[in-house]
Amino acid sequence: MGRCDVLHRGAPVSYYAAEVRRSSATSTTASKVTVGTKIEVFWEDDDCFYPGVVKEFNEDGKAHVLYDDGDEETLDLSKENFKIIHSTDEAANADGENTERSSGGNYEEYKRGGAVQNFLTRSLCERWRSELGPSRLTELAVSMQRKALLDTTKDNYGPKARRFILFCERDQRPWLPASEATVLLYIASLLEDGNIQLASLQPYLSAINNYHEDLGHPGPAKGRSVTRAGKGMATIQAELAEQEENIETQRTWLPAAHVRRVHEAALKFNPRSPEELKLLRALTYVVVAFVTFGRPDTGTSLSRQHVHCGDEEFSVVLLKEKGRRHHRVKRRLTIPWKGVALLKELIEHWEFYRDTAWSISAKTQPDSYWLLPEDPKNFKASVANDWIGLALSELDCRPPEGGHFSAHSTRKGATTCARAVGVTMEKVCFLGGWSQFSSAVQHYIDPTALRDTDMDYYFAWLTWSQ
């Protein structure tokens, strides 16, 4: 168990080896030990105390110690780090109680201070001695089990088993054998603690199953209910992460005034190099993401065949939408050209330079709407942060003091601006892809935003038929 982590009177206490060494010289002395004294001897290699009884002293004054797990050793106690558990007088006055406390599998003994590693090791040894019977081969078999378990518990499931046992102690539930219901509550506690993800959960469950099976009990941390709990844990953690992301990015929404500056700059920009073409792409992306309320993953994954520029309108089919990826019918957003002035000119401007670059490269143009010849084959959604940062920094469009712009700023800006000009919540939810009953949309709206002409420039058309 590492640093001899133990339970004392039902509460966790840590005894560090260095502290024990410093105090052992004054708290326990070899002169107090007599034949029959129960002691615990610290083993450096295992970083743990092991209990035993002093059976005799030889001519040199060294103590012959018989450990509870069957090992024997002759020690010079004046040079050892050890603790007296019971003297011979105490043992004589309370023999029955001491016998119970020294039992490897006894729960009360564990509560009174036996280390988890020590407890599990001795319990396993006692189990096999009981089943195999006394013999030389039995002791060899027990020794193999003990050596293997020491390595396993120290470095792997010992600390994790201890965490479960401490949970059971606090919740006043049996930990040996533990029930499936207790395991489900334990998983809930790990979720509540917030520092264990699904990918890290299995070792904690295996630790519970391992010590149960080692001690002859079925493992309670398996089965359909436990599996479902793990999946549910992952889902809840994902939802919490999204909420935290929403709260974080809500702090700064992109004003329509910034978008209009970007829009006008893009129309005047005629790129003459691959790097300048990437800047035009970034400028165009900001406007398109803004008017379509786009998520970063949705906006960066647009397909050329699903972006349509008709005589009267601009429309996009959203192939990659969160929560809708398995829907057979994809959403289509349509914006009339007369609804957003100069939007048609911007789209045609970008597509002309993009298609020209592919023509010059003599490469086959892929279906990706935003991909350029110098790009890798696939975009990650995080590239939206780079594009927005590039476009806004080029025009020195800064966020408010203490805030920042991110890939979600266009989506939050569109939602806030649309509501400020009086667009109904029904239309906002449709454009943003939110359920009519979802509360998530509220994280994207700044209700204190004041209506201005730039907001009207992009979203007033949504109020024409209201």
Coordinates of C-alpha atoms in Angstrom, one line a residue:
M1 CA 0.0 0.0 0.0
G2 CA 2.9 2.4 -0.5
R3 CA 3.3 4.3 2.8
C4 CA 1.4 1.9 5.0
D5 CA -1.9 3.6 4.6
V6 CA -4.2 2.2 7.3
L7 CA -7.6 2.7 8.9
H8 CA -7.7 3.7 12.6
R9 CA -11.0 3.6 14.4
G10 CA -12.8 3.8 11.1
A11 CA -11.1 6.9 9.8
P12 CA -8.2 7.1 7.4
V13 CA -4.7 7.9 8.8
S14 CA -1.4 7.8 7.0
Y15 CA 1.7 6.6 8.8
Y16 CA 4.9 7.5 6.8
A17 CA 7.9 5.3 7.3
A18 CA 10.2 8.2 8.0
E19 CA 8.0 9.4 10.8
V20 CA 7.8 5.9 12.3
R21 CA 11.5 5.6 12.2
R22 CA 12.0 8.9 14.0
S23 CA 9.5 8.0 16.7
S24 CA 10.3 4.3 17.2
A25 CA 13.5 4.8 19.2
T26 CA 11.5 6.7 21.9
S27 CA 8.2 4.9 21.7
T28 CA 9.4 1.3 21.6
T29 CA 12.6 -0.2 22.9
A30 CA 14.0 -3.6 22.6
S31 CA 14.3 -3.9 26.3
K32 CA 10.5 -4.0 26.7
V33 CA 10.1 -7.1 24.5
T34 CA 9.9 -10.5 26.1
V35 CA 9.0 -14.0 24.9
G36 CA 5.3 -13.9 23.7
T37 CA 5.3 -10.2 22.9
K38 CA 3.3 -9.3 19.8
I39 CA 5.2 -6.9 17.5
E40 CA 5.1 -5.5 14.0
V41 CA 8.3 -5.4 12.1
F42 CA 8.9 -2.9 9.2
W43 CA 10.1 -4.5 6.0
E44 CA 11.9 -2.0 3.8
D45 CA 11.4 -3.9 0.6
D46 CA 7.7 -4.1 1.1
D47 CA 7.4 -0.7 2.7
C48 CA 5.1 -2.2 5.3
F49 CA 4.8 -3.6 8.8
Y50 CA 4.2 -7.3 9.3
P51 CA 2.9 -8.7 12.6
G52 CA 4.4 -11.6 14.5
V53 CA 5.2 -13.1 17.9
V54 CA 8.6 -13.3 19.6
K55 CA 9.0 -17.0 20.3
E56 CA 12.5 -16.9 22.0
F57 CA 15.8 -15.1 22.3
N58 CA 19.2 -16.8 21.4
E59 CA 22.5 -16.4 23.2
D60 CA 23.3 -13.2 21.3
G61 CA 20.1 -11.6 22.5
K62 CA 18.5 -11.7 19.1
A63 CA 14.7 -12.4 18.9
H64 CA 13.3 -15.3 16.9
V65 CA 10.1 -13.9 15.4
L66 CA 7.3 -16.1 14.0
Y67 CA 5.2 -13.9 11.6
D68 CA 1.5 -14.4 11.2
D69 CA 1.9 -15.5 7.6
G70 CA 4.3 -18.3 8.6
D71 CA 7.6 -16.7 7.9
E72 CA 10.3 -16.8 10.6
E73 CA 13.2 -14.5 11.2
T74 CA 15.9 -13.9 13.8
L75 CA 16.4 -10.2 14.5
D76 CA 18.5 -7.8 16.5
L77 CA 15.5 -5.6 17.6
S78 CA 17.8 -2.8 18.7
K79 CA 18.6 -2.3 15.0
E80 CA 15.1 -2.8 13.7
N81 CA 12.1 -0.5 13.1
F82 CA 9.3 -2.2 15.0
K83 CA 6.3 -1.5 17.1
I84 CA 4.9 -3.4 20.1
I85 CA 1.3 -4.4 19.6
H86 CA 0.7 -6.4 22.9
S87 CA 3.1 -7.3 25.7
T88 CA 2.9 -10.7 27.3
D89 CA 0.9 -9.2 30.2
E90 CA -1.7 -7.8 27.8
A91 CA -1.8 -11.0 26.0
A92 CA -2.5 -13.0 29.2
N93 CA -5.2 -10.6 30.3
A94 CA -7.0 -10.4 26.9
D95 CA -6.0 -13.5 25.1
G96 CA -9.3 -14.0 23.3
E97 CA -9.4 -10.4 22.0
N98 CA -5.9 -10.5 20.8
T99 CA -6.4 -13.7 19.0
E100 CA -9.4 -12.1 17.2
R101 CA -7.3 -9.0 16.3
S102 CA -4.5 -11.0 14.8
S103 CA -6.7 -13.0 12.6
G104 CA -5.8 -12.2 9.0
G105 CA -9.3 -12.1 7.7
N106 CA -10.9 -10.4 10.7
Y107 CA -12.6 -7.1 9.9
E108 CA -12.1 -5.6 13.4
E109 CA -8.4 -6.2 13.2
Y110 CA -8.2 -4.3 9.9
K111 CA -10.1 -1.4 11.4
R112 CA -7.7 -1.2 14.3
G113 CA -4.7 -0.6 12.2
G114 CA -3.6 -3.4 9.8
A115 CA -2.3 -2.1 6.5
V116 CA -4.4 -3.0 3.5
Q117 CA -1.5 -4.8 1.8
N118 CA -0.7 -6.6 5.0
F119 CA -4.3 -7.6 5.5
L120 CA -4.9 -8.9 2.0
T121 CA -1.6 -10.8 2.0
R122 CA -2.2 -12.5 5.3
S123 CA -5.9 -13.2 4.5
L124 CA -4.9 -14.9 1.2
C125 CA -2.2 -17.0 3.0
E126 CA -4.6 -18.1 5.7
R127 CA -7.2 -19.1 3.1
W128 CA -4.8 -21.4 1.3
R129 CA -3.3 -22.9 4.4
S130 CA -6.8 -23.7 5.5
E131 CA -7.7 -25.3 2.2
L132 CA -4.4 -27.1 1.4
G133 CA -3.6 -28.3 4.9
P134 CA -0.2 -28.3 6.6
S135 CA 2.7 -29.5 4.5
R136 CA 6.0 -28.3 3.0
L137 CA 4.4 -27.9 -0.4
T138 CA 1.6 -25.8 1.2
E139 CA 4.1 -23.4 2.6
L140 CA 5.8 -23.2 -0.8
A141 CA 2.5 -22.6 -2.5
V142 CA 1.6 -19.9 0.1
S143 CA 5.0 -18.3 -0.3
M144 CA 4.5 -18.0 -4.1
Q145 CA 1.0 -16.4 -3.6
R146 CA 2.4 -14.0 -1.0
K147 CA 5.3 -12.8 -3.1
A148 CA 3.1 -12.3 -6.1
L149 CA 0.4 -10.5 -4.2
L150 CA 2.9 -8.1 -2.5
D151 CA 4.0 -6.9 -5.9
T152 CA 0.5 -6.6 -7.2
T153 CA -1.0 -4.8 -4.2
K154 CA 1.8 -2.3 -3.8
D155 CA 1.9 -1.2 -7.4
N156 CA -1.5 -1.9 -8.7
Y157 CA -4.7 -2.8 -7.0
G158 CA -3.8 -2.3 -3.4
P159 CA -4.2 1.5 -3.4
K160 CA -7.4 1.2 -5.5
A161 CA -8.8 -1.5 -3.2
R162 CA -8.1 0.8 -0.2
R163 CA -10.0 3.6 -1.8
F164 CA -13.1 1.3 -2.2
I165 CA -12.7 0.1 1.4
L166 CA -12.5 3.6 2.7
F167 CA -15.7 4.4 0.8
C168 CA -17.4 1.5 2.4
E169 CA -16.2 2.5 5.8
R170 CA -17.6 6.0 5.4
D171 CA -20.9 4.7 4.0
Q172 CA -21.1 2.0 6.7
R173 CA -21.3 -0.8 4.1
P174 CA -19.6 -4.2 4.1
W175 CA -16.6 -4.3 1.9
L176 CA -16.0 -8.1 2.2
P177 CA -18.0 -9.3 0.6
A178 CA -19.3 -6.2 -1.0
S179 CA -22.6 -6.1 -2.9
E180 CA -23.2 -4.9 -6.5
A181 CA -25.3 -2.1 -5.1
T182 CA -22.3 -0.9 -3.1
V183 CA -20.2 -0.9 -6.2
L184 CA -22.8 1.2 -8.1
L185 CA -22.7 3.7 -5.3
Y186 CA -19.0 3.7 -5.4
I187 CA -19.0 4.5 -9.1
A188 CA -21.4 7.3 -8.4
S189 CA -18.9 8.6 -5.8
L190 CA -16.0 8.5 -8.3
L191 CA -18.2 10.5 -10.8
E192 CA -19.0 13.0 -8.1
D193 CA -15.3 13.3 -7.2
G194 CA -14.6 14.3 -10.8
N195 CA -11.1 13.0 -11.2
I196 CA -11.8 9.5 -12.7
Q197 CA -12.7 9.2 -16.4
L198 CA -14.3 6.1 -18.0
A199 CA -10.9 5.1 -19.5
S200 CA -9.5 4.9 -15.9
L201 CA -12.5 3.3 -14.3
Q202 CA -11.8 -0.4 -15.1
P203 CA -8.6 -0.7 -12.9
Y204 CA -10.7 0.5 -9.9
L205 CA -13.3 -2.1 -10.6
S206 CA -10.7 -4.8 -11.2
A207 CA -9.1 -4.0 -7.8
I208 CA -12.5 -4.8 -6.1
N209 CA -12.9 -8.0 -8.1
N210 CA -9.3 -9.1 -7.5
Y211 CA -9.3 -9.0 -3.7
H212 CA -12.8 -10.6 -3.5
E213 CA -11.7 -13.5 -5.7
D214 CA -8.4 -13.8 -3.9
L215 CA -10.3 -14.3 -0.7
G216 CA -12.8 -16.7 -2.1
H217 CA -15.7 -14.4 -2.9
P218 CA -17.3 -13.6 -6.3
G219 CA -16.3 -10.2 -7.7
P220 CA -19.2 -7.7 -7.3
A221 CA -17.8 -5.2 -9.8
K222 CA -18.9 -6.8 -13.0
G223 CA -22.1 -7.5 -14.8
R224 CA -24.6 -5.6 -16.9
S225 CA -25.5 -3.0 -14.2
V226 CA -21.9 -2.1 -13.6
T227 CA -21.2 -1.9 -17.3
R228 CA -24.2 0.4 -17.8
A229 CA -23.0 2.5 -14.9
G230 CA -19.7 3.0 -16.6
K231 CA -21.4 4.0 -19.9
G232 CA -23.7 6.4 -18.0
M233 CA -20.7 7.9 -16.2
A234 CA -19.1 8.6 -19.6
T235 CA -22.3 10.3 -20.9
I236 CA -22.7 12.5 -17.8
Q237 CA -19.1 13.5 -17.9
A238 CA -19.4 14.5 -21.6
E239 CA -22.5 16.6 -20.8
L240 CA -20.7 18.3 -17.9
A241 CA -17.7 19.0 -20.1
E242 CA -20.0 20.6 -22.7
Q243 CA -21.7 22.7 -20.1
E244 CA -18.3 23.9 -18.8
E245 CA -17.3 24.7 -22.4
N246 CA -20.5 26.6 -22.9
I247 CA -20.0 28.6 -19.7
E248 CA -16.4 29.3 -20.7
T249 CA -17.2 30.4 -24.2
Q250 CA -20.3 32.4 -23.2
R251 CA -18.0 35.0 -21.7
T252 CA -17.2 36.6 -25.1
W253 CA -19.6 36.6 -28.1
L254 CA -18.5 38.0 -31.4
P255 CA -20.2 41.3 -32.2
A256 CA -21.9 41.9 -35.5
A257 CA -19.8 45.0 -36.0
H258 CA -16.6 42.8 -36.0
V259 CA -18.2 40.4 -38.5
R260 CA -19.1 43.3 -40.8
R261 CA -15.6 44.6 -40.8
V262 CA -14.3 41.1 -41.7
H263 CA -17.0 40.9 -44.4
E264 CA -16.0 44.1 -46.0
A265 CA -12.3 43.4 -45.8
A266 CA -12.7 40.0 -47.5
L267 CA -14.5 41.5 -50.5
K268 CA -11.6 43.9 -51.0
F269 CA -8.9 41.3 -50.6
N270 CA -7.3 39.7 -53.7
P271 CA -4.9 37.0 -52.5
R272 CA -1.6 36.6 -54.5
S273 CA 0.0 33.7 -52.5
P274 CA -1.1 30.5 -50.7
E275 CA -0.8 32.3 -47.4
E276 CA -2.9 35.2 -48.5
L277 CA -5.5 32.7 -49.8
K278 CA -5.6 31.1 -46.3
L279 CA -6.4 34.5 -44.9
L280 CA -9.2 35.0 -47.3
R281 CA -10.6 31.6 -46.3
A282 CA -10.4 32.7 -42.6
L283 CA -12.2 35.9 -43.3
T284 CA -14.9 34.1 -45.3
Y285 CA -15.3 31.4 -42.7
V286 CA -16.1 34.0 -39.9
V287 CA -19.0 35.4 -41.9
V288 CA -20.4 32.0 -43.0
A289 CA -20.1 30.6 -39.5
F290 CA -21.8 33.7 -38.1
V291 CA -24.8 33.8 -40.5
T292 CA -25.4 30.0 -40.2
F293 CA -25.0 29.8 -36.4
G294 CA -22.4 27.1 -37.1
R295 CA -20.7 24.9 -34.6
P296 CA -16.9 24.5 -35.3
D297 CA -17.2 20.9 -36.3
T298 CA -20.2 21.6 -38.6
G299 CA -18.7 24.7 -40.2
T300 CA -15.3 23.2 -40.9
S301 CA -16.7 20.0 -42.4
L302 CA -19.0 21.7 -45.0
S303 CA -19.1 19.8 -48.3
R304 CA -18.9 21.6 -51.7
Q305 CA -21.9 19.6 -53.1
H306 CA -24.0 20.7 -50.1
V307 CA -23.3 24.4 -50.4
H308 CA -25.7 25.9 -53.0
C309 CA -25.6 29.4 -54.5
G310 CA -28.8 29.9 -56.4
D311 CA -30.3 32.9 -58.1
E312 CA -32.3 33.9 -55.0
E313 CA -30.7 32.3 -52.1
F314 CA -27.7 30.7 -50.3
S315 CA -28.3 27.3 -48.6
V316 CA -26.2 24.7 -46.8
V317 CA -26.9 21.1 -45.8
L318 CA -25.4 20.4 -42.4
L319 CA -23.9 16.9 -42.6
K320 CA -22.0 16.9 -39.4
E321 CA -24.2 18.1 -36.5
K322 CA -23.7 17.2 -32.9
G323 CA -26.5 14.9 -31.7
R324 CA -27.8 14.4 -35.3
R325 CA -25.1 12.4 -37.0
H326 CA -27.2 9.3 -37.2
H327 CA -30.3 11.1 -38.6
R328 CA -31.0 10.1 -42.1
V329 CA -32.5 13.5 -43.0
K330 CA -30.0 16.4 -42.6
R331 CA -31.0 19.9 -41.9
R332 CA -30.9 22.6 -44.6
L333 CA -30.4 26.3 -43.8
T334 CA -31.5 28.8 -46.4
I335 CA -30.6 32.5 -46.4
P336 CA -32.1 34.8 -49.1
W337 CA -29.5 36.9 -50.9
K338 CA -31.6 40.0 -50.2
G339 CA -31.6 39.1 -46.5
V340 CA -27.8 39.7 -46.1
A341 CA -26.3 42.3 -48.4
L342 CA -23.1 41.4 -50.1
L343 CA -23.2 37.8 -48.9
K344 CA -23.5 36.5 -52.5
E345 CA -20.5 38.6 -53.5
L346 CA -18.4 37.2 -50.6
I347 CA -19.3 33.6 -51.4
E348 CA -18.5 34.0 -55.1
H349 CA -15.3 35.8 -54.3
W350 CA -14.0 33.0 -52.1
E351 CA -15.1 30.2 -54.4
F352 CA -13.4 31.9 -57.4
Y353 CA -10.0 32.1 -55.7
R354 CA -10.3 28.6 -54.1
D355 CA -11.2 26.9 -57.4
T356 CA -8.4 28.8 -59.2
A357 CA -5.9 27.5 -56.7
W358 CA -6.9 23.9 -57.3
S359 CA -6.8 24.4 -61.0
I360 CA -3.3 25.8 -60.9
S361 CA -2.2 22.9 -58.6
A362 CA -3.4 20.3 -61.2
K363 CA -4.7 18.2 -58.3
T364 CA -8.1 16.7 -58.1
Q365 CA -10.2 19.0 -56.0
P366 CA -11.9 17.2 -53.0
D367 CA -15.4 17.7 -51.9
S368 CA -14.4 19.7 -48.8
Y369 CA -15.7 23.3 -49.1
W370 CA -12.7 24.8 -47.3
L371 CA -9.8 22.6 -48.3
L372 CA -6.9 24.2 -50.2
P373 CA -4.1 22.4 -52.1
E374 CA -1.5 23.0 -49.3
D375 CA -3.8 21.6 -46.6
P376 CA -3.8 18.1 -45.0
K377 CA -6.6 15.9 -46.2
N378 CA -8.8 16.3 -43.2
F379 CA -9.5 19.2 -40.9
K380 CA -10.0 18.9 -37.1
A381 CA -12.8 21.1 -35.7
S382 CA -10.1 22.9 -33.6
V383 CA -8.9 24.6 -36.9
A384 CA -11.9 26.9 -36.5
N385 CA -10.1 28.6 -33.6
D386 CA -7.1 29.2 -35.9
W387 CA -9.2 30.7 -38.7
I388 CA -11.1 33.0 -36.3
G389 CA -8.0 34.1 -34.6
L390 CA -6.2 34.8 -37.9
A391 CA -9.1 36.8 -39.3
L392 CA -9.8 38.9 -36.2
S393 CA -6.1 39.6 -35.4
E394 CA -5.6 40.8 -39.0
L395 CA -8.2 43.5 -38.5
D396 CA -7.3 44.1 -34.9
C397 CA -10.8 43.1 -33.7
R398 CA -10.2 42.7 -30.0
P399 CA -12.5 41.1 -27.4
P400 CA -13.6 43.0 -24.3
E401 CA -11.2 43.5 -21.5
G402 CA -10.6 40.1 -19.8
G403 CA -12.4 38.1 -22.5
H404 CA -11.4 36.1 -25.5
F405 CA -12.8 35.0 -28.8
S406 CA -13.0 31.3 -29.7
A407 CA -14.5 29.0 -32.3
H408 CA -17.9 29.2 -30.4
S409 CA -17.8 33.0 -30.4
T410 CA -19.5 33.2 -33.9
R411 CA -22.3 30.9 -32.7
K412 CA -22.8 32.8 -29.6
G413 CA -22.6 36.1 -31.4
A414 CA -25.2 35.1 -33.9
T415 CA -27.6 33.9 -31.2
T416 CA -27.2 37.0 -29.1
C417 CA -27.6 39.3 -32.1
A418 CA -30.6 37.5 -33.5
R419 CA -32.4 37.7 -30.1
A420 CA -31.4 41.4 -29.8
V421 CA -33.2 42.3 -33.1
G422 CA -36.3 40.4 -32.0
V423 CA -36.0 37.1 -33.8
T424 CA -38.2 34.5 -32.1
M425 CA -36.7 31.8 -30.0
E426 CA -38.3 29.2 -32.3
K427 CA -36.3 30.5 -35.2
V428 CA -33.1 30.8 -33.2
C429 CA -33.4 27.2 -32.0
F430 CA -34.0 26.0 -35.5
L431 CA -31.0 27.9 -36.9
G432 CA -28.8 26.8 -34.1
G433 CA -30.0 23.2 -34.1
W434 CA -31.3 23.2 -30.5
S435 CA -34.4 21.5 -29.4
Q436 CA -37.3 23.8 -28.7
F437 CA -37.2 22.5 -25.1
S438 CA -33.5 22.7 -24.6
S439 CA -32.0 25.0 -22.0
A440 CA -28.6 24.9 -23.6
V441 CA -29.5 27.8 -25.9
Q442 CA -29.6 30.1 -22.9
H443 CA -25.9 29.8 -22.5
Y444 CA -25.4 31.4 -25.9
I445 CA -27.5 34.5 -25.3
D446 CA -26.4 37.7 -23.7
P447 CA -29.7 39.3 -22.7
T448 CA -28.0 42.7 -22.0
A449 CA -26.8 43.1 -25.7
L450 CA -28.2 46.3 -27.2
R451 CA -29.6 46.3 -30.8
D452 CA -27.5 48.1 -33.4
T453 CA -27.4 48.5 -37.2
D454 CA -24.8 45.8 -37.7
M455 CA -27.1 43.3 -36.0
D456 CA -29.9 44.3 -38.3
Y457 CA -27.6 44.0 -41.3
Y458 CA -27.3 40.2 -40.7
F459 CA -30.5 39.2 -38.9
A460 CA -33.3 41.6 -39.4
W461 CA -34.5 39.6 -42.4
L462 CA -35.6 36.9 -39.9
T463 CA -38.2 39.2 -38.5
W464 CA -39.8 40.2 -41.9
S465 CA -42.5 37.5 -41.7
Q466 CA -43.2 37.8 -38.0

